Coordinates of C-alpha atoms in Angstrom, one line a residue:
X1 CA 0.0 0.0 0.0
X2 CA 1.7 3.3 -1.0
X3 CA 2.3 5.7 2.0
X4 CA -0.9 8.3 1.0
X5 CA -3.3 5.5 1.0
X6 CA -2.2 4.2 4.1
X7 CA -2.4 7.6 5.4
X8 CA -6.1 7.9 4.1
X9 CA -6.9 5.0 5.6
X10 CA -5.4 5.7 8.9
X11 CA -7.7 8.6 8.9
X12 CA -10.6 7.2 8.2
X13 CA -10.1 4.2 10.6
X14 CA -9.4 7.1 13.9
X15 CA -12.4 9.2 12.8
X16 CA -14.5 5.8 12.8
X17 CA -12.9 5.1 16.1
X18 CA -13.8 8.4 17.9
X19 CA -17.4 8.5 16.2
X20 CA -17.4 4.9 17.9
X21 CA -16.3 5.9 21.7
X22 CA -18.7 9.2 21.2
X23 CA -21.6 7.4 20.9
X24 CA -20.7 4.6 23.3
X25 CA -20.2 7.5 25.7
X26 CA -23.9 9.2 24.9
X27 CA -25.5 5.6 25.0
X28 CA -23.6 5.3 29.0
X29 CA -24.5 8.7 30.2
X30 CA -27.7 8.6 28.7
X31 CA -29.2 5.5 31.5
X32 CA -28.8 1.8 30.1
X33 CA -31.0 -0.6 30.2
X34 CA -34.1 0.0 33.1
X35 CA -34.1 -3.5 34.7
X36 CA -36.3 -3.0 37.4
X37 CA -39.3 -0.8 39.1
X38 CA -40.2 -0.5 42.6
X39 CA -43.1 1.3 44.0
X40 CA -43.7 1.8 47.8
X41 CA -46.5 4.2 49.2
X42 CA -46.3 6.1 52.5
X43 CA -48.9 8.3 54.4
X44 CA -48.1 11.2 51.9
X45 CA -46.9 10.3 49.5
X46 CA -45.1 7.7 46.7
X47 CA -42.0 6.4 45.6
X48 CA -40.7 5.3 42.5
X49 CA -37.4 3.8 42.3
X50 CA -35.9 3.2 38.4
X51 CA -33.1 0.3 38.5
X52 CA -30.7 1.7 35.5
X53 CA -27.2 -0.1 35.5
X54 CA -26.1 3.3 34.3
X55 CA -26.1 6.9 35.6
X56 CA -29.3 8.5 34.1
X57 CA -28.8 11.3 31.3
X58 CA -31.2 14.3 30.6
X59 CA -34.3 12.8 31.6
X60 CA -37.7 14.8 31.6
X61 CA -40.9 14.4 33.9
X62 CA -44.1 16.4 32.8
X63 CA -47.7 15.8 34.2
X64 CA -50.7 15.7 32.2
X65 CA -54.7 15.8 33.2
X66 CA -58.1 14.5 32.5
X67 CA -56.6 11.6 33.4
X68 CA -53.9 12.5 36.0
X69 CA -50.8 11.2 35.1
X70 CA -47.3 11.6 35.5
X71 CA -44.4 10.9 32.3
X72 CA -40.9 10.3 32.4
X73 CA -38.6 10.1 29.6
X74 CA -35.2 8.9 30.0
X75 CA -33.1 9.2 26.3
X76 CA -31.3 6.3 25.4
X77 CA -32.7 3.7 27.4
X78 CA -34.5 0.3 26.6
X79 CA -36.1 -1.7 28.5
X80 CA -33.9 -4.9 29.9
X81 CA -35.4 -8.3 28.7
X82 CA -38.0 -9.2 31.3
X83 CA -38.9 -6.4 32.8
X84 CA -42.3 -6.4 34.3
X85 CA -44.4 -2.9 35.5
X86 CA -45.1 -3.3 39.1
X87 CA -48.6 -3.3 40.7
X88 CA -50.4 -0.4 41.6
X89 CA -49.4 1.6 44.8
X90 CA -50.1 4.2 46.4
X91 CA -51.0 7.1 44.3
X92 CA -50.4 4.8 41.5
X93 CA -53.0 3.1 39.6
X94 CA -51.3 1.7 36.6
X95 CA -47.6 2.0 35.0
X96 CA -47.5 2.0 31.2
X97 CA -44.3 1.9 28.8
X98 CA -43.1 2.4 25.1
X99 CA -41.1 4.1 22.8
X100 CA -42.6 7.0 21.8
X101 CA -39.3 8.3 19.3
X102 CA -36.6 5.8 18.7
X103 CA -33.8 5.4 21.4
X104 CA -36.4 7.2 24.1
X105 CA -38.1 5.2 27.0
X106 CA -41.7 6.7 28.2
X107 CA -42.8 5.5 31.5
X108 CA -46.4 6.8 32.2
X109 CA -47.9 6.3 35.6
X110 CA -51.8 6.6 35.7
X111 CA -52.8 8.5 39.0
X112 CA -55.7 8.6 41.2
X113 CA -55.0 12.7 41.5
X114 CA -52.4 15.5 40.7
X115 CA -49.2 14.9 42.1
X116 CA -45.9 17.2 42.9
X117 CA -42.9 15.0 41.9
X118 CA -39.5 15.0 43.1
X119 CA -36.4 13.5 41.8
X120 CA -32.7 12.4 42.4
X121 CA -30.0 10.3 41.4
X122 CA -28.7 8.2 43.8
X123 CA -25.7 5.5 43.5
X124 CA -23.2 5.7 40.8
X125 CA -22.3 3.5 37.7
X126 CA -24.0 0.1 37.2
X127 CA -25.6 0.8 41.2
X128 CA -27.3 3.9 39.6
X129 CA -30.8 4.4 40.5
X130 CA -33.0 7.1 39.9
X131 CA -35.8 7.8 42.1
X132 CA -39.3 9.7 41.5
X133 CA -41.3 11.0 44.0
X134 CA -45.3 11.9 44.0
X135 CA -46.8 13.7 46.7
X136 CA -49.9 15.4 46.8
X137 CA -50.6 18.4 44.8
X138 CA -53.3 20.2 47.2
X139 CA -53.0 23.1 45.3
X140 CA -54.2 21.9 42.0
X141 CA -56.6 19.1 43.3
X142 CA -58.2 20.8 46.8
X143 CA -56.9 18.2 48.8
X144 CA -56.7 18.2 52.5
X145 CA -53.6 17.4 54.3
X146 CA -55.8 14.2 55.7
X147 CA -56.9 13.1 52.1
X148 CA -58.1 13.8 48.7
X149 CA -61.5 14.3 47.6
X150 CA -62.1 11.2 44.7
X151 CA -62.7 13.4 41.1
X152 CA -66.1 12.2 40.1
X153 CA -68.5 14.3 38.1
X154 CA -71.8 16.0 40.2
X155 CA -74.8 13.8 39.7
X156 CA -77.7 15.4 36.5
X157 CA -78.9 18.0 37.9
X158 CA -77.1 18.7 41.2
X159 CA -75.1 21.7 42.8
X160 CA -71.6 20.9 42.0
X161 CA -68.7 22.5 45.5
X162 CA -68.9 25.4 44.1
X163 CA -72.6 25.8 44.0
X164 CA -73.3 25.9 47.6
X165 CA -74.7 29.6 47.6
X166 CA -72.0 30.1 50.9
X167 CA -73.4 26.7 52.8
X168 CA -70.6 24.9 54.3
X169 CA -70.0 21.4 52.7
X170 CA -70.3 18.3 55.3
X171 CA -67.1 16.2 55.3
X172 CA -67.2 12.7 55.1
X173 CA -64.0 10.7 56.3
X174 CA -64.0 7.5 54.7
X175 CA -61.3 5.1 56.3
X176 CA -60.3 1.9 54.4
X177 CA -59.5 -0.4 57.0
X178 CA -55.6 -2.6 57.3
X179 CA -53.0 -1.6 54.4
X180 CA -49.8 -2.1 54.0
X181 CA -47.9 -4.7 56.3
X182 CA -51.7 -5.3 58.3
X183 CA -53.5 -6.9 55.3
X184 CA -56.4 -7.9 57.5
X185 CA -58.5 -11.2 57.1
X186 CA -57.5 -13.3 53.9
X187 CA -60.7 -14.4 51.5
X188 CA -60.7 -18.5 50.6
X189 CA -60.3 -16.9 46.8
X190 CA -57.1 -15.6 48.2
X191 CA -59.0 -11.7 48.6
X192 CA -56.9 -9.7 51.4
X193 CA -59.2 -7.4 53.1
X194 CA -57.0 -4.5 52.8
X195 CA -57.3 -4.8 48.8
X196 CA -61.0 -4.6 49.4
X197 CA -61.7 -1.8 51.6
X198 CA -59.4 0.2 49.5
X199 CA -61.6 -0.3 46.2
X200 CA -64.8 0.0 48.3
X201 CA -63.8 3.1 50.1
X202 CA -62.3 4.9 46.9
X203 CA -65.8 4.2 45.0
X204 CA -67.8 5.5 48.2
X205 CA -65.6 8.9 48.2
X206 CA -67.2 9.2 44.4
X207 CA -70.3 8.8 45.4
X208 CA -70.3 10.9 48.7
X209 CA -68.8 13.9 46.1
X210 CA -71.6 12.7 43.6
X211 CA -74.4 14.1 46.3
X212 CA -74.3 18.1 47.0
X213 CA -73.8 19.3 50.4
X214 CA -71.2 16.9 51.1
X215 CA -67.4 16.1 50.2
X216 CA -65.2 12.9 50.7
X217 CA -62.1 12.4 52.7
X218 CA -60.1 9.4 52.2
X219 CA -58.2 8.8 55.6
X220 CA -56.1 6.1 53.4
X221 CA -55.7 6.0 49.6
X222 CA -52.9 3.5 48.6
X223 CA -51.2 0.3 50.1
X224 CA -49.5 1.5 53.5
X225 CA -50.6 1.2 57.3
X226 CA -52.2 3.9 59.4
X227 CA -52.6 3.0 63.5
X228 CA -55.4 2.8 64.6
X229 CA -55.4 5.7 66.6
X230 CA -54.3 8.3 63.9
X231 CA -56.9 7.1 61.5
X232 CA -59.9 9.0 63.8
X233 CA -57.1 11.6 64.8
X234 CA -57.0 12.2 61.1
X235 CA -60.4 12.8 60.8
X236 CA -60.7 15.1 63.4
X237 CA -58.0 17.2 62.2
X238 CA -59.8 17.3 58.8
X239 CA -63.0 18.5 61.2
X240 CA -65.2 15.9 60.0
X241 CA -68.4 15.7 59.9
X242 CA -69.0 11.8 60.2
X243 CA -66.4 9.5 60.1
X244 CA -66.7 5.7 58.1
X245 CA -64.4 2.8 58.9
X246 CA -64.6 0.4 55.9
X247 CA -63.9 -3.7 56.5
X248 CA -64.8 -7.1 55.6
X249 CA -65.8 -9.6 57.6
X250 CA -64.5 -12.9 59.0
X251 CA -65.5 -16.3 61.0
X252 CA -64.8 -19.7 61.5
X253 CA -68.1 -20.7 60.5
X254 CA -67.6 -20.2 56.8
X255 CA -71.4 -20.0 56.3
X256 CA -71.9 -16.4 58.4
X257 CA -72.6 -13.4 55.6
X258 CA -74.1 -10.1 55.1
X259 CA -72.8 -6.5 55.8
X260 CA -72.9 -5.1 59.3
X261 CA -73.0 -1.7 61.1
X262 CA -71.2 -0.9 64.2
X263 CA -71.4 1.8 66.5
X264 CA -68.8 2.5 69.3
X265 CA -70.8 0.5 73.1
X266 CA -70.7 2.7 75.6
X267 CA -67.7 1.0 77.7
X268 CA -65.5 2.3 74.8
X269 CA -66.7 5.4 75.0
X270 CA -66.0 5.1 79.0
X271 CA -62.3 3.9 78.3
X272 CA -61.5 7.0 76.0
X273 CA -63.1 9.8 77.9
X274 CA -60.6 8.6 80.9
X275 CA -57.7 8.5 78.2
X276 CA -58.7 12.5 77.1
X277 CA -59.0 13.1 80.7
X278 CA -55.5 12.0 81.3
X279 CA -53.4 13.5 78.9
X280 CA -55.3 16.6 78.2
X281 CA -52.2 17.9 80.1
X282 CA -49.9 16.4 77.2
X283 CA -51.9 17.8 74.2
X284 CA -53.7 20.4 72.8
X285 CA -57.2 18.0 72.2
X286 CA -60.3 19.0 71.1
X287 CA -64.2 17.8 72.2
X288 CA -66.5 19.8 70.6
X289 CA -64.3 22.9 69.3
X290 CA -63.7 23.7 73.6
X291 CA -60.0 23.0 74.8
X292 CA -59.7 20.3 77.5
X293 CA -56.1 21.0 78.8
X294 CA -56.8 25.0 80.7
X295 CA -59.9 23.1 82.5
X296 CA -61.2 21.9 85.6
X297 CA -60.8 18.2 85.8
X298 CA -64.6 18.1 87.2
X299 CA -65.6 20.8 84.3
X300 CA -64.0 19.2 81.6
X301 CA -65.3 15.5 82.5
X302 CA -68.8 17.2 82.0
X303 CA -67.7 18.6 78.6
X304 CA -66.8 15.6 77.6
X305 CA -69.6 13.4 78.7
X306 CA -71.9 15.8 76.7
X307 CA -69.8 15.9 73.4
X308 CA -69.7 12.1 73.8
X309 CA -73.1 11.7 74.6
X310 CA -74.1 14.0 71.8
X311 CA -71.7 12.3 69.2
X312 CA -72.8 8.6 70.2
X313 CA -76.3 9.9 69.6
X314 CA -75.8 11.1 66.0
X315 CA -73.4 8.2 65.4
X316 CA -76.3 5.8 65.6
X317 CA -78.6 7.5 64.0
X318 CA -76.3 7.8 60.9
X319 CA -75.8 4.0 61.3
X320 CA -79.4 3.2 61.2
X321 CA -79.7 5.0 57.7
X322 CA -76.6 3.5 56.1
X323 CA -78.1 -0.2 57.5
X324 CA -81.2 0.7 56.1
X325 CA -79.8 1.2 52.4
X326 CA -77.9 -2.3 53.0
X327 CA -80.6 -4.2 53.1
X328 CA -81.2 -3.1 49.5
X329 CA -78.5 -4.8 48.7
X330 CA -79.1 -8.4 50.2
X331 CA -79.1 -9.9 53.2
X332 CA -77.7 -7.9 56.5
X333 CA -75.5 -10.3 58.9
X334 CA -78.1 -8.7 62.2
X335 CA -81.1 -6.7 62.2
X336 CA -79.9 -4.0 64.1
X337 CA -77.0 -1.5 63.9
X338 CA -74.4 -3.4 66.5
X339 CA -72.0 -2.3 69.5
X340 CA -68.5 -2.6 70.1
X341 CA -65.3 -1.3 71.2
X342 CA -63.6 -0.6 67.7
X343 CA -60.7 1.9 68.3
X344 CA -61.1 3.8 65.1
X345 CA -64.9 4.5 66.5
X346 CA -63.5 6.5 69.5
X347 CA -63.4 10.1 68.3
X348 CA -65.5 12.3 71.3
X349 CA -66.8 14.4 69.0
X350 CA -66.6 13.1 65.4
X351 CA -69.8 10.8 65.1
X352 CA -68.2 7.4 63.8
X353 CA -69.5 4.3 62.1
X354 CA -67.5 1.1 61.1
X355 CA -69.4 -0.9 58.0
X356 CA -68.5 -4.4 57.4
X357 CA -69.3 -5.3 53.5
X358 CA -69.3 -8.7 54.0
X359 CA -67.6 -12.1 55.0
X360 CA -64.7 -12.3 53.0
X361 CA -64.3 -15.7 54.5
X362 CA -67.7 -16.4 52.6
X363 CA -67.4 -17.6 49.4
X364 CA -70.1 -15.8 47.8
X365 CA -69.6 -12.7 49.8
X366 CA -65.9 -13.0 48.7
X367 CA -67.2 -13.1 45.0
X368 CA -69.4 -10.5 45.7
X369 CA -66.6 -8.1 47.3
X370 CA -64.2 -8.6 44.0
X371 CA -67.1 -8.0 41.4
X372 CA -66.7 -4.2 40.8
X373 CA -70.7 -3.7 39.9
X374 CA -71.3 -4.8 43.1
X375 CA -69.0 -2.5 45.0
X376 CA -70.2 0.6 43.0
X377 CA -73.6 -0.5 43.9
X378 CA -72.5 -0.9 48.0
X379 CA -71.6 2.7 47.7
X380 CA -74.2 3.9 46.3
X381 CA -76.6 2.7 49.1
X382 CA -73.8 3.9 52.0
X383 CA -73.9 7.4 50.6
X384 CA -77.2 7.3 50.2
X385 CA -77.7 6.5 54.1
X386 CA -75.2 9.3 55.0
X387 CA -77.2 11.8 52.7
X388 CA -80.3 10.8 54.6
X389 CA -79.0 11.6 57.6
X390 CA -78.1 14.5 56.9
X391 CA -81.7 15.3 55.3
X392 CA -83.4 14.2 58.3
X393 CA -80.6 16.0 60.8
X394 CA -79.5 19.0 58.7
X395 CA -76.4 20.6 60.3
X396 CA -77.2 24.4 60.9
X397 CA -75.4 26.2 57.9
X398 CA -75.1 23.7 55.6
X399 CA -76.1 22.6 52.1
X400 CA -78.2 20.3 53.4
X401 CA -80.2 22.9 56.1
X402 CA -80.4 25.2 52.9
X403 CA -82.2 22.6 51.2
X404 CA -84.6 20.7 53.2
X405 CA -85.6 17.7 51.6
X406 CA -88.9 17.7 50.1
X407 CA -89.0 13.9 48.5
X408 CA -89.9 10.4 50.1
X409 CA -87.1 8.4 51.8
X410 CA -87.6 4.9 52.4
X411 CA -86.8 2.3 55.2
X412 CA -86.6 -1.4 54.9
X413 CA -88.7 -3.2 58.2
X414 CA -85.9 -5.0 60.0
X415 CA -86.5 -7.7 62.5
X416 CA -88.0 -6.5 65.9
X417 CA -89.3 -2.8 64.5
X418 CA -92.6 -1.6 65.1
X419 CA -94.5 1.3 62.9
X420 CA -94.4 3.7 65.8
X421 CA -90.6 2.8 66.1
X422 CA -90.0 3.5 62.6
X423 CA -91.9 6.8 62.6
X424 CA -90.1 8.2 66.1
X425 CA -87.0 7.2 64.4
X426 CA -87.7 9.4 61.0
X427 CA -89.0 12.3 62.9
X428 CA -93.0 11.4 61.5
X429 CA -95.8 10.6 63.0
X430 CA -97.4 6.9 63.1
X431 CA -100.7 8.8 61.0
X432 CA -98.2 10.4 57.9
X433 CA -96.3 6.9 58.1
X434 CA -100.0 5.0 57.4
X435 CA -100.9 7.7 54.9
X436 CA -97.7 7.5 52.9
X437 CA -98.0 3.5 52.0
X438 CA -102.0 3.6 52.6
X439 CA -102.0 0.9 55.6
X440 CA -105.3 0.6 57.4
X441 CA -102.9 -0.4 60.5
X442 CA -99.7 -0.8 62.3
X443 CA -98.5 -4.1 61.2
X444 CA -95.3 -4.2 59.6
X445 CA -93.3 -7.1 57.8
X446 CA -89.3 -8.0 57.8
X447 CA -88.2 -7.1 54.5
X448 CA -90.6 -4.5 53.5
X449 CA -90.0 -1.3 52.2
X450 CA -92.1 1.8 53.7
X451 CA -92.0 5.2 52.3
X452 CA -91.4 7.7 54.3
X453 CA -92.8 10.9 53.9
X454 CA -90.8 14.5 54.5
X455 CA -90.8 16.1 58.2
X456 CA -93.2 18.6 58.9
X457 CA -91.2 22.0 59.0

């Protein structure tokens, strides 16, 4: 080869060696391969964590709406054979990839509302890791810091928030019982409980925002544990209006079925009133809007007994609605709303209820529980209760004392219940209750539905 083709080829072959390493060096600064996804939900917020093998190179997040979701794009980066999107978490409710431009991953994660994310780079080299997080964007979505109220459109024909003409919106705290590590009673079908009362309570938040006058917070919305105490703390500090503990069921006796409603028995009433009595030195507490801690002992063990009295009372009378509508939906385990020492029912002054759907360790119940018709369908009779309390005991100032209800309700006979017990209980009298389902007397049958006309103003 004479010396100026050797030269030319020399050339050539160094310019095809540096184009080489240049590109070798964007394709290692720009991320790798993504091998692996985790997701992990806290109280406030979720974590993504990308598994790169490489340190990550100009990557861009954006959000987008109507659906919320969050997109990350990390430049030349492919997917590593295998890979598998993780399960929903948290704030997450599905995680999407592709290609949207050649040598560009897209990962899209579908949210249940507008987030604020966060990101870092942590490790180096192949341990290079790049993490995401999504907290909640109250600004955008008018979340509380206890919760977020579930997007659902207003009902045909009803005030949406912002047609309230000033009346103050009643808050409903919807608590979905276990997550995270605690995941409650396990179906037969292999149904945790914690998977349930999630689904249930998110739908129920829907429908409680569906109804004007009244707006849903969701004490838990993803996969992570809340003790017991701080889920009714939680509501209080969101000044709730009624508080709903969401669960399902379980027995030995595989044959026991039917949703339940508990109320807080008056022992566990007696055991917190002498818990706020003793450490209202300790805190800053609450019964009733009045401070505990600059009081009396004697004067503030009366304040107490009447918030507690007061919120007991209201808690059953919210019950009795919400069992009512149950029954509209099959069978009820009892008769009658029930009594027990729940923790999560022991708020002083939040009126609380704790709703079992079902038996999970029931195998139709457990079919029941994973068939998503019949969850929607649960909460729409449970919000229909709550909005009937609230018709029949309007809060002063609200949406709901603005707009007295002028239509029938009804009431499904339960076991043991009289005519004149049903009427007291409505706020009727015996008379309007015969005139409104023309009886020509006071008997009454299990399972049957009575009308019940409007209160007399």
């Amino acid at each position: 080869m004479s010396r100026p083709a050797a030269l030319h080829w020399s050339r050539w072959l160094h310019l095809a060696v540096l184009v080489a390493g240049l590109a070798y060096a964007a394709f290692a600064h720009a991320g790798g391969q993504l091998s692996q996804l985790r997701l992990s939900a806290g109280d406030d917020s979720t974590r993504a964590e990308f598994l790169l093998g490489a340190a990550p190179g100009d990557y861009k997040v954006f959000s987008l709406a109507d659906p919320h979701r969050l997109v990350l794009d990390l430049p030349g980066t492919a997917l590593a054979a295998g890979f598998r999107p993780p399960a929903p978490n948290g704030r997450v409710i599905g995680v999407r990839t592709g290609t949207p431009e050649p040598g560009k991953l897209r990962v899209v994660f579908d949210l249940a509302g507008a987030v604020k994310p966060r990101t870092r780079v942590e490790g180096s080299g192949r341990e290079s890791r790049l993490v995401l997080e999504m907290f909640r964007d109250e600004a955008s979505t008018g979340l509380s810091a206890q919760g977020e109220r579930a997007a659902a459109a207003p009902a045909a024909g009803a005030p949406s928030g912002g047609a309230l003409d000033g009346a103050r919106e009643l808050v409903v705290a919807i608590d979905a019982g276990h997550g995270g590590r605690d995941p409650g009673a396990i179906g037969g079908g292999g149904t945790y409980e914690k998977t349930v009362t999630l689904k249930v309570s998110r739908k129920l938040a829907e429908e409680i925002n569906r109804h004007p006058g009244m707006r849903a917070v969701l004490i838990r919305d993803g996969d992570y544990f809340i003790p017991l105490g701080r889920r009714y703390q939680k509501a209080r500090e969101a000044q709730a209006d009624l508080f709903i503990s969401v669960h399902a069921d379980a027995a030995q006796n595989r044959s026991a079925r039917g949703a339940s409603v508990f109320v807080l028995s008056t022992s566990g009433a007696s055991s917190e009133a002498a818990r706020f009595l003793a450490d209202r030195e300790n805190n800053a507490d609450l019964v009733g809007g009045v401070s505990l801690e600059d009081k009396d002992r004697n004067l503030a063990a009366v304040l107490l007994d009447l918030s507690q009295s007061a919120t007991l009372r209201v808690s059953d009378e919210a019950a009795n609605h919400v069992l009512d509508e149950l029954r509209s939906v099959g069978k009820t385990h009892k008769p009658q709303v029930e009594r027990a020492n729940f923790w999560v029912l022991r708020s002083p002054d939040v009126p609380s209820m704790l709703v079992e759907t079902g038996f999970i360790t029931n195998a139709e119940d457990e079919r029941k529980l994973n068939d998503p018709n019949f969850r929607r369908r649960l909460a729409e009779v449970i919000a229909r209760g709550v909005a009937d309390h609230f018709s029949a005991q309007p809060p002063p100032g609200t949406w709901f004392a603005a707009h007295p209800q002028r239509g029938d309700r009804q009431h499904v006979v339960a076991r043991g219940e009289t005519l004149g017990l049903i009427a007291a209980r409505h706020g009727v009298s015996v008379s309007q209750l015969r005139s409104a389902n023309a009886k020509r007397d006071d008997v009454v049958r299990v399972g049957e539905r009575l009308r019940i006309p409007a209160a007399p103003e």
